């Protein structure tokens, strides 16, 4: 079997997980408020960025989230998954380019900055100035994977100059005459890896406030002709990352966010799949969700086709998954939510056992 010899190999979201990167929140720094942040963060969270922008996240938040990440590592290792952690750069330090300078963010969300497709590691160029150097937190790991035989592609990083951003954009004008607007332009290549979802030879991606068509086209041309890249669009008016919108659970089973996904918007590839509507989030939206919607409910990690690591408070979702034959494993992760993601965001697949296949007819 080809993939048994490969150190880096992953083609979908559900094959048996053998190696994964788990993020760290050490040195996490709150970004300074900007139009790019306004495009995706809830308006109730602006105070947090105004108060803490450019400074480290409050120590208590970091401590609690860090303990949950460490516990996730233990749980994964107990399931015999190899876990690697990135380096915590000093994200309070400014990145200075000829055009702007910005403090950093964190190395908490490996899902955003890189993805494994087959035996290739793909580095995302990102779209926020605060995330310009984030990939360097993962470079020691990536260099090791490269030495071990992985392919390694880094997408061209844009200048992220002011004119890359759409100055007309406001969250209130996220749709004009039925056409979705985004805070980034098509001027240079931009994407976050978390806007892509892998289903073997078919990869689904949304345009978002961090991913543009040029970025999608870059991925399409570089991953090779055996893959089909499909652009999808749903009703999330402030899209950033697809992993709270559609989540393939196993061949033939797709979980959707019922408030953003209309049946007619589901790509035709899934016509013969069972569509499962996620339960409403249990966490109130006005609580400490500074970067995301409350649909982090769906942002879980599959260990294999049955077992799924789910935040322990998301009981209705776990009941739903159990009803459909899955085995949810509850873990505490609520204190990580304020950093903008849940278990899926906090991880990046490095190796899943299984072949590259087509799951659609
Ligand atoms: O639902 O606001 C959050 C996903 C973060 N990676 C949302 C998207």
mmCIF file of C-alpha atoms and ligand atoms in Angstrom:
data_model
loop_
_atom_site.group_PDB
_atom_site.id
_atom_site.type_symbol
_atom_site.label_atom_id
_atom_site.label_comp_id
_atom_site.label_asym_id
_atom_site.label_seq_id
_atom_site.Cartn_x
_atom_site.Cartn_y
_atom_site.Cartn_z
ATOM 1 C CA UNK A 1 0.000 0.000 0.000
ATOM 2 C CA UNK A 2 1.523 3.195 -1.176
ATOM 3 C CA UNK A 3 0.525 5.335 1.814
ATOM 4 C CA UNK A 4 1.938 2.964 4.441
ATOM 5 C CA UNK A 5 5.417 4.064 3.450
ATOM 6 C CA UNK A 6 4.585 7.738 3.542
ATOM 7 C CA UNK A 7 5.207 9.901 6.544
ATOM 8 C CA UNK A 8 2.796 12.532 5.240
ATOM 9 C CA UNK A 9 -0.402 11.271 3.671
ATOM 10 C CA UNK A 10 -4.014 12.344 4.081
ATOM 11 C CA UNK A 11 -6.823 12.509 1.556
ATOM 12 C CA UNK A 12 -10.007 13.103 3.526
ATOM 13 C CA UNK A 13 -11.451 14.036 6.904
ATOM 14 C CA UNK A 14 -12.313 10.559 8.210
ATOM 15 C CA UNK A 15 -9.679 7.903 7.409
ATOM 16 C CA UNK A 16 -7.936 6.511 10.522
ATOM 17 C CA UNK A 17 -5.809 9.282 11.985
ATOM 18 C CA UNK A 18 -2.180 8.366 12.661
ATOM 19 C CA UNK A 19 -0.384 11.692 13.033
ATOM 20 C CA UNK A 20 -1.627 15.213 13.676
ATOM 21 C CA UNK A 21 -0.361 18.648 14.636
ATOM 22 C CA UNK A 22 -2.048 20.258 17.648
ATOM 23 C CA UNK A 23 -1.683 24.035 18.003
ATOM 24 C CA UNK A 24 -0.386 26.016 20.980
ATOM 25 C CA UNK A 25 -1.747 29.237 22.506
ATOM 26 C CA UNK A 26 1.516 30.352 24.110
ATOM 27 C CA UNK A 27 2.404 33.940 23.162
ATOM 28 C CA UNK A 28 -0.976 34.410 21.459
ATOM 29 C CA UNK A 29 -1.441 38.103 20.705
ATOM 30 C CA UNK A 30 -4.700 39.932 20.090
ATOM 31 C CA UNK A 31 -4.719 41.546 16.646
ATOM 32 C CA UNK A 32 -5.345 45.264 16.300
ATOM 33 C CA UNK A 33 -8.886 46.042 15.060
ATOM 34 C CA UNK A 34 -9.050 46.450 11.285
ATOM 35 C CA UNK A 35 -11.558 46.120 8.432
ATOM 36 C CA UNK A 36 -10.306 42.568 7.788
ATOM 37 C CA UNK A 37 -11.209 41.605 11.337
ATOM 38 C CA UNK A 38 -14.558 43.364 11.065
ATOM 39 C CA UNK A 39 -15.400 41.204 8.032
ATOM 40 C CA UNK A 40 -15.552 38.012 10.059
ATOM 41 C CA UNK A 41 -15.561 38.719 13.785
ATOM 42 C CA UNK A 42 -18.886 39.230 15.559
ATOM 43 C CA UNK A 43 -19.699 42.903 16.117
ATOM 44 C CA UNK A 44 -20.217 42.198 19.832
ATOM 45 C CA UNK A 45 -16.505 41.403 20.091
ATOM 46 C CA UNK A 46 -15.082 44.731 18.932
ATOM 47 C CA UNK A 47 -14.465 45.886 22.528
ATOM 48 C CA UNK A 48 -12.105 42.953 23.065
ATOM 49 C CA UNK A 49 -9.848 44.012 20.191
ATOM 50 C CA UNK A 50 -10.023 47.677 21.180
ATOM 51 C CA UNK A 51 -8.998 46.819 24.708
ATOM 52 C CA UNK A 52 -6.366 44.172 23.999
ATOM 53 C CA UNK A 53 -5.237 44.799 20.385
ATOM 54 C CA UNK A 54 -1.462 44.434 19.980
ATOM 55 C CA UNK A 55 -1.112 42.909 23.458
ATOM 56 C CA UNK A 56 -0.909 39.298 24.608
ATOM 57 C CA UNK A 57 -4.198 37.474 25.203
ATOM 58 C CA UNK A 58 -5.084 37.667 28.926
ATOM 59 C CA UNK A 59 -2.939 35.138 30.819
ATOM 60 C CA UNK A 60 -5.907 33.352 32.348
ATOM 61 C CA UNK A 61 -7.432 32.685 28.913
ATOM 62 C CA UNK A 62 -4.118 31.303 27.677
ATOM 63 C CA UNK A 63 -3.686 29.080 30.715
ATOM 64 C CA UNK A 64 -7.127 27.534 30.476
ATOM 65 C CA UNK A 65 -6.981 26.966 26.720
ATOM 66 C CA UNK A 66 -3.469 25.572 27.011
ATOM 67 C CA UNK A 67 -4.634 22.985 29.548
ATOM 68 C CA UNK A 68 -7.389 21.888 27.150
ATOM 69 C CA UNK A 69 -4.901 21.580 24.282
ATOM 70 C CA UNK A 70 -2.568 19.508 26.463
ATOM 71 C CA UNK A 71 -5.495 17.274 27.392
ATOM 72 C CA UNK A 72 -6.379 16.896 23.681
ATOM 73 C CA UNK A 73 -2.808 15.736 23.076
ATOM 74 C CA UNK A 74 -3.146 13.143 25.847
ATOM 75 C CA UNK A 75 -6.460 11.887 24.484
ATOM 76 C CA UNK A 76 -5.029 11.594 20.968
ATOM 77 C CA UNK A 77 -1.931 9.793 22.212
ATOM 78 C CA UNK A 78 -4.231 7.443 24.155
ATOM 79 C CA UNK A 79 -5.867 6.678 20.800
ATOM 80 C CA UNK A 80 -2.384 5.912 19.464
ATOM 81 C CA UNK A 81 -2.166 9.017 17.315
ATOM 82 C CA UNK A 82 1.276 10.651 17.060
ATOM 83 C CA UNK A 83 1.058 14.331 17.979
ATOM 84 C CA UNK A 84 3.415 17.157 17.022
ATOM 85 C CA UNK A 85 3.287 20.737 18.327
ATOM 86 C CA UNK A 86 4.423 23.945 16.584
ATOM 87 C CA UNK A 87 6.858 26.457 18.080
ATOM 88 C CA UNK A 88 5.359 29.426 19.883
ATOM 89 C CA UNK A 89 6.899 32.410 18.113
ATOM 90 C CA UNK A 90 6.893 35.735 19.921
ATOM 91 C CA UNK A 91 3.712 37.010 18.311
ATOM 92 C CA UNK A 92 3.916 40.347 20.152
ATOM 93 C CA UNK A 93 6.858 41.220 17.857
ATOM 94 C CA UNK A 94 5.953 43.256 14.805
ATOM 95 C CA UNK A 95 6.329 42.005 11.282
ATOM 96 C CA UNK A 96 7.677 44.900 9.235
ATOM 97 C CA UNK A 97 7.372 45.032 5.458
ATOM 98 C CA UNK A 98 8.061 48.058 3.236
ATOM 99 C CA UNK A 99 4.298 48.785 3.292
ATOM 100 C CA UNK A 100 2.967 48.058 6.772
ATOM 101 C CA UNK A 101 3.791 46.544 10.082
ATOM 102 C CA UNK A 102 1.665 44.383 12.328
ATOM 103 C CA UNK A 103 1.869 42.293 15.470
ATOM 104 C CA UNK A 104 1.246 38.582 15.014
ATOM 105 C CA UNK A 105 -1.559 36.281 16.180
ATOM 106 C CA UNK A 106 -0.772 32.737 17.380
ATOM 107 C CA UNK A 107 0.123 29.173 16.430
ATOM 108 C CA UNK A 108 -3.188 27.888 17.772
ATOM 109 C CA UNK A 109 -4.856 26.942 14.484
ATOM 110 C CA UNK A 110 -2.711 24.706 12.288
ATOM 111 C CA UNK A 111 -5.834 23.978 10.170
ATOM 112 C CA UNK A 112 -5.733 27.551 8.859
ATOM 113 C CA UNK A 113 -2.141 27.765 7.710
ATOM 114 C CA UNK A 114 -1.400 24.415 6.087
ATOM 115 C CA UNK A 115 -3.070 21.357 4.608
ATOM 116 C CA UNK A 116 -2.013 17.915 3.517
ATOM 117 C CA UNK A 117 -3.392 16.731 0.201
ATOM 118 C CA UNK A 118 -2.114 13.267 -0.668
ATOM 119 C CA UNK A 119 1.604 13.398 0.097
ATOM 120 C CA UNK A 120 1.924 17.175 -0.289
ATOM 121 C CA UNK A 121 2.049 19.771 2.431
ATOM 122 C CA UNK A 122 0.569 23.010 1.179
ATOM 123 C CA UNK A 123 1.312 26.247 2.986
ATOM 124 C CA UNK A 124 -1.456 28.836 2.769
ATOM 125 C CA UNK A 125 -0.439 32.420 1.977
ATOM 126 C CA UNK A 126 -3.073 33.807 4.418
ATOM 127 C CA UNK A 127 -4.877 37.135 4.050
ATOM 128 C CA UNK A 128 -4.375 38.912 7.371
ATOM 129 C CA UNK A 129 -1.249 40.965 7.964
ATOM 130 C CA UNK A 130 -1.203 39.615 11.534
ATOM 131 C CA UNK A 131 -0.776 36.093 10.130
ATOM 132 C CA UNK A 132 2.008 36.876 7.636
ATOM 133 C CA UNK A 133 4.731 34.975 9.492
ATOM 134 C CA UNK A 134 2.553 32.420 11.279
ATOM 135 C CA UNK A 135 3.719 29.501 9.133
ATOM 136 C CA UNK A 136 7.213 29.843 10.602
ATOM 137 C CA UNK A 137 5.839 28.343 13.829
ATOM 138 C CA UNK A 138 5.442 25.123 11.791
ATOM 139 C CA UNK A 139 8.610 25.244 9.717
ATOM 140 C CA UNK A 140 10.700 22.991 11.997
ATOM 141 C CA UNK A 141 8.011 20.339 11.634
ATOM 142 C CA UNK A 142 7.529 20.877 7.909
ATOM 143 C CA UNK A 143 11.279 20.701 7.265
ATOM 144 C CA UNK A 144 11.361 17.347 9.075
ATOM 145 C CA UNK A 145 8.420 16.074 7.014
ATOM 146 C CA UNK A 146 10.213 17.268 3.881
ATOM 147 C CA UNK A 147 13.363 15.367 4.920
ATOM 148 C CA UNK A 148 11.132 12.333 5.382
ATOM 149 C CA UNK A 149 9.952 12.536 1.785
ATOM 150 C CA UNK A 150 6.878 14.800 1.787
ATOM 151 C CA UNK A 151 6.256 17.184 -1.065
ATOM 152 C CA UNK A 152 6.135 20.801 0.067
ATOM 153 C CA UNK A 153 4.422 23.654 -1.721
ATOM 154 C CA UNK A 154 4.212 27.201 -0.396
ATOM 155 C CA UNK A 155 1.650 29.430 -2.080
ATOM 156 C CA UNK A 156 2.912 32.858 -3.166
ATOM 157 C CA UNK A 157 2.440 35.263 -0.295
ATOM 158 C CA UNK A 158 0.805 38.527 -1.306
ATOM 159 C CA UNK A 159 2.071 41.958 -0.339
ATOM 160 C CA UNK A 160 -1.089 42.509 1.765
ATOM 161 C CA UNK A 161 -0.768 46.187 0.919
ATOM 162 C CA UNK A 162 -3.791 48.408 1.557
ATOM 163 C CA UNK A 163 -4.950 48.145 -2.038
ATOM 164 C CA UNK A 164 -5.283 44.367 -1.759
ATOM 165 C CA UNK A 165 -8.251 44.945 0.554
ATOM 166 C CA UNK A 166 -11.638 46.083 -0.689
ATOM 167 C CA UNK A 167 -12.061 49.519 0.865
ATOM 168 C CA UNK A 168 -15.779 49.573 -0.026
ATOM 169 C CA UNK A 169 -16.484 46.505 2.079
ATOM 170 C CA UNK A 170 -18.410 46.750 5.328
ATOM 171 C CA UNK A 171 -20.126 43.868 7.145
ATOM 172 C CA UNK A 172 -23.455 45.597 6.446
ATOM 173 C CA UNK A 173 -22.697 45.484 2.725
ATOM 174 C CA UNK A 174 -21.692 41.823 2.677
ATOM 175 C CA UNK A 175 -24.165 41.252 -0.148
ATOM 176 C CA UNK A 176 -25.042 43.771 -2.837
ATOM 177 C CA UNK A 177 -27.808 42.966 -5.357
ATOM 178 C CA UNK A 178 -27.541 39.321 -4.451
ATOM 179 C CA UNK A 179 -23.782 39.230 -5.019
ATOM 180 C CA UNK A 180 -21.564 38.294 -2.076
ATOM 181 C CA UNK A 181 -18.885 40.880 -1.285
ATOM 182 C CA UNK A 182 -15.557 40.142 0.345
ATOM 183 C CA UNK A 183 -13.042 42.237 2.206
ATOM 184 C CA UNK A 184 -10.182 40.936 0.052
ATOM 185 C CA UNK A 185 -9.752 41.602 -3.670
ATOM 186 C CA UNK A 186 -8.534 39.403 -6.515
ATOM 187 C CA UNK A 187 -5.300 41.382 -6.791
ATOM 188 C CA UNK A 188 -3.058 38.646 -5.411
ATOM 189 C CA UNK A 189 -3.210 35.002 -4.376
ATOM 190 C CA UNK A 190 -4.925 34.528 -1.004
ATOM 191 C CA UNK A 191 -6.382 31.593 0.871
ATOM 192 C CA UNK A 192 -6.540 30.042 4.304
ATOM 193 C CA UNK A 193 -6.309 26.253 4.221
ATOM 194 C CA UNK A 194 -9.436 25.953 6.407
ATOM 195 C CA UNK A 195 -11.632 27.090 3.520
ATOM 196 C CA UNK A 196 -10.921 23.734 1.824
ATOM 197 C CA UNK A 197 -12.521 20.414 2.763
ATOM 198 C CA UNK A 198 -11.057 17.195 1.407
ATOM 199 C CA UNK A 199 -13.106 14.231 0.168
ATOM 200 C CA UNK A 200 -10.510 12.140 -1.657
ATOM 201 C CA UNK A 201 -10.217 13.178 -5.295
ATOM 202 C CA UNK A 202 -12.840 15.870 -4.774
ATOM 203 C CA UNK A 203 -12.018 18.986 -2.787
ATOM 204 C CA UNK A 204 -14.632 21.589 -1.896
ATOM 205 C CA UNK A 205 -13.715 25.202 -1.239
ATOM 206 C CA UNK A 206 -15.558 28.436 -0.570
ATOM 207 C CA UNK A 207 -14.612 31.971 -1.522
ATOM 208 C CA UNK A 208 -14.431 33.911 1.706
ATOM 209 C CA UNK A 209 -13.028 36.964 3.419
ATOM 210 C CA UNK A 210 -9.645 35.219 3.417
ATOM 211 C CA UNK A 211 -9.843 33.072 0.253
ATOM 212 C CA UNK A 212 -10.187 34.437 -3.271
ATOM 213 C CA UNK A 213 -10.554 32.886 -6.725
ATOM 214 C CA UNK A 214 -6.904 33.436 -7.507
ATOM 215 C CA UNK A 215 -5.986 31.463 -4.385
ATOM 216 C CA UNK A 216 -8.353 28.649 -5.315
ATOM 217 C CA UNK A 217 -6.954 28.581 -8.861
ATOM 218 C CA UNK A 218 -3.414 28.386 -7.475
ATOM 219 C CA UNK A 219 -4.378 25.306 -5.449
ATOM 220 C CA UNK A 220 -6.200 23.755 -8.408
ATOM 221 C CA UNK A 221 -3.186 24.084 -10.722
ATOM 222 C CA UNK A 222 -0.667 22.835 -8.171
ATOM 223 C CA UNK A 223 -2.261 19.770 -6.599
ATOM 224 C CA UNK A 224 -2.403 17.831 -9.819
ATOM 225 C CA UNK A 225 -4.915 16.661 -12.360
ATOM 226 C CA UNK A 226 -6.271 13.724 -10.373
ATOM 227 C CA UNK A 227 -8.041 16.172 -8.046
ATOM 228 C CA UNK A 228 -11.233 18.083 -8.789
ATOM 229 C CA UNK A 229 -11.654 21.379 -6.967
ATOM 230 C CA UNK A 230 -15.280 22.520 -6.592
ATOM 231 C CA UNK A 231 -16.226 26.047 -5.525
ATOM 232 C CA UNK A 232 -19.249 26.162 -3.238
ATOM 233 C CA UNK A 233 -21.236 29.018 -1.717
ATOM 234 C CA UNK A 234 -23.628 29.020 1.197
ATOM 235 C CA UNK A 235 -25.598 31.577 3.207
ATOM 236 C CA UNK A 236 -22.890 32.484 5.709
ATOM 237 C CA UNK A 237 -22.686 36.200 4.981
ATOM 238 C CA UNK A 238 -19.302 36.568 6.656
ATOM 239 C CA UNK A 239 -17.479 33.450 5.549
ATOM 240 C CA UNK A 240 -14.038 32.537 6.840
ATOM 241 C CA UNK A 241 -13.266 28.800 6.945
ATOM 242 C CA UNK A 242 -15.667 26.122 5.794
ATOM 243 C CA UNK A 243 -15.367 23.817 8.810
ATOM 244 C CA UNK A 244 -18.452 25.121 10.612
ATOM 245 C CA UNK A 245 -20.572 24.902 7.433
ATOM 246 C CA UNK A 246 -20.195 21.457 5.836
ATOM 247 C CA UNK A 247 -18.415 18.513 7.440
ATOM 248 C CA UNK A 248 -18.097 15.145 5.696
ATOM 249 C CA UNK A 249 -18.268 12.486 8.427
ATOM 250 C CA UNK A 250 -17.640 9.322 6.432
ATOM 251 C CA UNK A 251 -18.307 8.153 2.878
ATOM 252 C CA UNK A 252 -22.016 8.806 2.272
ATOM 253 C CA UNK A 253 -22.615 11.078 5.274
ATOM 254 C CA UNK A 254 -22.446 14.858 5.233
ATOM 255 C CA UNK A 255 -23.158 17.086 8.239
ATOM 256 C CA UNK A 256 -24.471 20.535 7.331
ATOM 257 C CA UNK A 257 -25.062 23.749 9.235
ATOM 258 C CA UNK A 258 -28.835 24.158 8.763
ATOM 259 C CA UNK A 259 -28.793 27.907 9.209
ATOM 260 C CA UNK A 260 -26.264 28.547 6.432
ATOM 261 C CA UNK A 261 -26.779 25.644 4.018
ATOM 262 C CA UNK A 262 -29.878 25.346 1.851
ATOM 263 C CA UNK A 263 -30.480 21.927 0.315
ATOM 264 C CA UNK A 264 -30.267 23.533 -3.131
ATOM 265 C CA UNK A 265 -26.780 24.836 -2.338
ATOM 266 C CA UNK A 266 -25.320 21.423 -1.546
ATOM 267 C CA UNK A 267 -23.048 20.437 -4.435
ATOM 268 C CA UNK A 268 -24.571 17.786 -6.667
ATOM 269 C CA UNK A 269 -21.709 15.407 -5.861
ATOM 270 C CA UNK A 270 -23.476 14.789 -2.529
ATOM 271 C CA UNK A 271 -26.815 13.868 -4.160
ATOM 272 C CA UNK A 272 -26.562 10.247 -3.089
ATOM 273 C CA UNK A 273 -25.168 11.053 0.383
ATOM 274 C CA UNK A 274 -27.220 11.172 3.542
ATOM 275 C CA UNK A 275 -27.470 14.821 4.627
ATOM 276 C CA UNK A 276 -27.537 15.295 8.384
ATOM 277 C CA UNK A 277 -28.506 18.678 9.850
ATOM 278 C CA UNK A 278 -26.415 19.702 12.847
ATOM 279 C CA UNK A 279 -28.165 20.559 16.105
ATOM 280 C CA UNK A 280 -28.221 24.164 17.308
ATOM 281 C CA UNK A 281 -25.101 25.291 19.199
ATOM 282 C CA UNK A 282 -25.372 25.067 22.966
ATOM 283 C CA UNK A 283 -23.090 27.998 23.649
ATOM 284 C CA UNK A 284 -24.836 31.389 23.710
ATOM 285 C CA UNK A 285 -23.607 33.648 20.940
ATOM 286 C CA UNK A 286 -23.032 36.639 23.207
ATOM 287 C CA UNK A 287 -20.446 34.849 25.316
ATOM 288 C CA UNK A 288 -16.742 34.982 24.683
ATOM 289 C CA UNK A 289 -16.715 34.210 20.977
ATOM 290 C CA UNK A 290 -14.371 36.902 19.767
ATOM 291 C CA UNK A 291 -13.430 35.543 16.365
ATOM 292 C CA UNK A 292 -16.164 33.170 15.273
ATOM 293 C CA UNK A 293 -19.824 32.292 15.075
ATOM 294 C CA UNK A 294 -21.379 29.945 17.623
ATOM 295 C CA UNK A 295 -21.300 27.086 15.111
ATOM 296 C CA UNK A 296 -17.972 25.865 16.497
ATOM 297 C CA UNK A 297 -20.294 23.027 17.559
ATOM 298 C CA UNK A 298 -19.498 21.364 14.214
ATOM 299 C CA UNK A 299 -15.776 22.022 14.403
ATOM 300 C CA UNK A 300 -14.801 18.568 15.652
ATOM 301 C CA UNK A 301 -12.112 16.066 14.692
ATOM 302 C CA UNK A 302 -12.738 12.582 13.303
ATOM 303 C CA UNK A 303 -10.308 9.960 14.551
ATOM 304 C CA UNK A 304 -11.750 7.492 12.055
ATOM 305 C CA UNK A 305 -15.070 6.709 10.337
ATOM 306 C CA UNK A 306 -16.767 6.152 13.705
ATOM 307 C CA UNK A 307 -14.973 7.976 16.491
ATOM 308 C CA UNK A 308 -15.229 11.764 16.680
ATOM 309 C CA UNK A 309 -13.699 14.109 19.268
ATOM 310 C CA UNK A 310 -16.445 16.575 20.246
ATOM 311 C CA UNK A 311 -16.511 19.416 22.797
ATOM 312 C CA UNK A 312 -18.061 17.920 25.916
ATOM 313 C CA UNK A 313 -20.859 20.485 26.263
ATOM 314 C CA UNK A 314 -22.207 19.822 22.782
ATOM 315 C CA UNK A 315 -24.520 17.103 24.064
ATOM 316 C CA UNK A 316 -27.332 17.466 21.481
ATOM 317 C CA UNK A 317 -24.783 17.087 18.694
ATOM 318 C CA UNK A 318 -23.243 14.028 20.335
ATOM 319 C CA UNK A 319 -26.722 12.489 20.652
ATOM 320 C CA UNK A 320 -27.327 13.157 16.965
ATOM 321 C CA UNK A 321 -23.998 11.607 15.977
ATOM 322 C CA UNK A 322 -24.642 8.541 18.150
ATOM 323 C CA UNK A 323 -28.064 8.130 16.545
ATOM 324 C CA UNK A 324 -26.315 7.965 13.172
ATOM 325 C CA UNK A 325 -23.909 5.265 14.320
ATOM 326 C CA UNK A 326 -20.928 7.404 15.309
ATOM 327 C CA UNK A 327 -19.064 7.216 18.591
ATOM 328 C CA UNK A 328 -18.481 10.713 19.924
ATOM 329 C CA UNK A 329 -15.668 11.111 22.447
ATOM 330 C CA UNK A 330 -16.329 14.160 24.648
ATOM 331 C CA UNK A 331 -13.398 16.360 25.603
ATOM 332 C CA UNK A 332 -13.351 19.764 27.330
ATOM 333 C CA UNK A 333 -12.550 22.492 24.823
ATOM 334 C CA UNK A 334 -14.813 25.389 25.750
ATOM 335 C CA UNK A 335 -11.941 27.566 26.922
ATOM 336 C CA UNK A 336 -10.314 27.325 23.517
ATOM 337 C CA UNK A 337 -13.380 28.768 21.717
ATOM 338 C CA UNK A 338 -12.507 32.436 22.420
ATOM 339 C CA UNK A 339 -9.375 31.984 20.290
ATOM 340 C CA UNK A 340 -11.643 31.394 17.306
ATOM 341 C CA UNK A 341 -12.018 27.691 16.774
ATOM 342 C CA UNK A 342 -12.628 24.266 18.212
ATOM 343 C CA UNK A 343 -10.934 20.896 17.809
ATOM 344 C CA UNK A 344 -10.856 20.868 13.993
ATOM 345 C CA UNK A 345 -9.244 24.295 13.807
ATOM 346 C CA UNK A 346 -6.733 23.402 16.524
ATOM 347 C CA UNK A 347 -5.386 20.456 14.523
ATOM 348 C CA UNK A 348 -3.945 19.634 11.098
ATOM 349 C CA UNK A 349 -3.919 16.097 9.725
ATOM 350 C CA UNK A 350 -0.488 14.814 8.818
ATOM 351 C CA UNK A 351 -1.216 11.140 8.255
ATOM 352 C CA UNK A 352 -4.438 9.207 7.805
ATOM 353 C CA UNK A 353 -4.371 5.589 6.667
ATOM 354 C CA UNK A 354 -6.237 5.008 3.415
ATOM 355 C CA UNK A 355 -6.021 5.339 -0.328
ATOM 356 C CA UNK A 356 -6.822 8.233 -2.593
ATOM 357 C CA UNK A 357 -10.306 7.492 -3.897
ATOM 358 C CA UNK A 358 -13.320 9.030 -5.473
ATOM 359 C CA UNK A 359 -16.382 8.951 -3.222
ATOM 360 C CA UNK A 360 -18.762 10.285 -5.844
ATOM 361 C CA UNK A 361 -20.060 7.835 -8.432
HETATM 362 O O1 LIG B 1 -18.199 29.779 12.153
HETATM 363 O O2 LIG B 1 -17.252 31.694 12.417
HETATM 364 C C1 LIG B 1 -15.050 29.626 12.416
HETATM 365 C C2 LIG B 1 -14.011 28.687 11.917
HETATM 366 C C3 LIG B 1 -12.693 29.117 12.374
HETATM 367 N N1 LIG B 1 -11.630 28.357 11.750
HETATM 368 C C4 LIG B 1 -17.239 30.530 12.022
HETATM 369 C C5 LIG B 1 -16.009 29.991 11.374
#
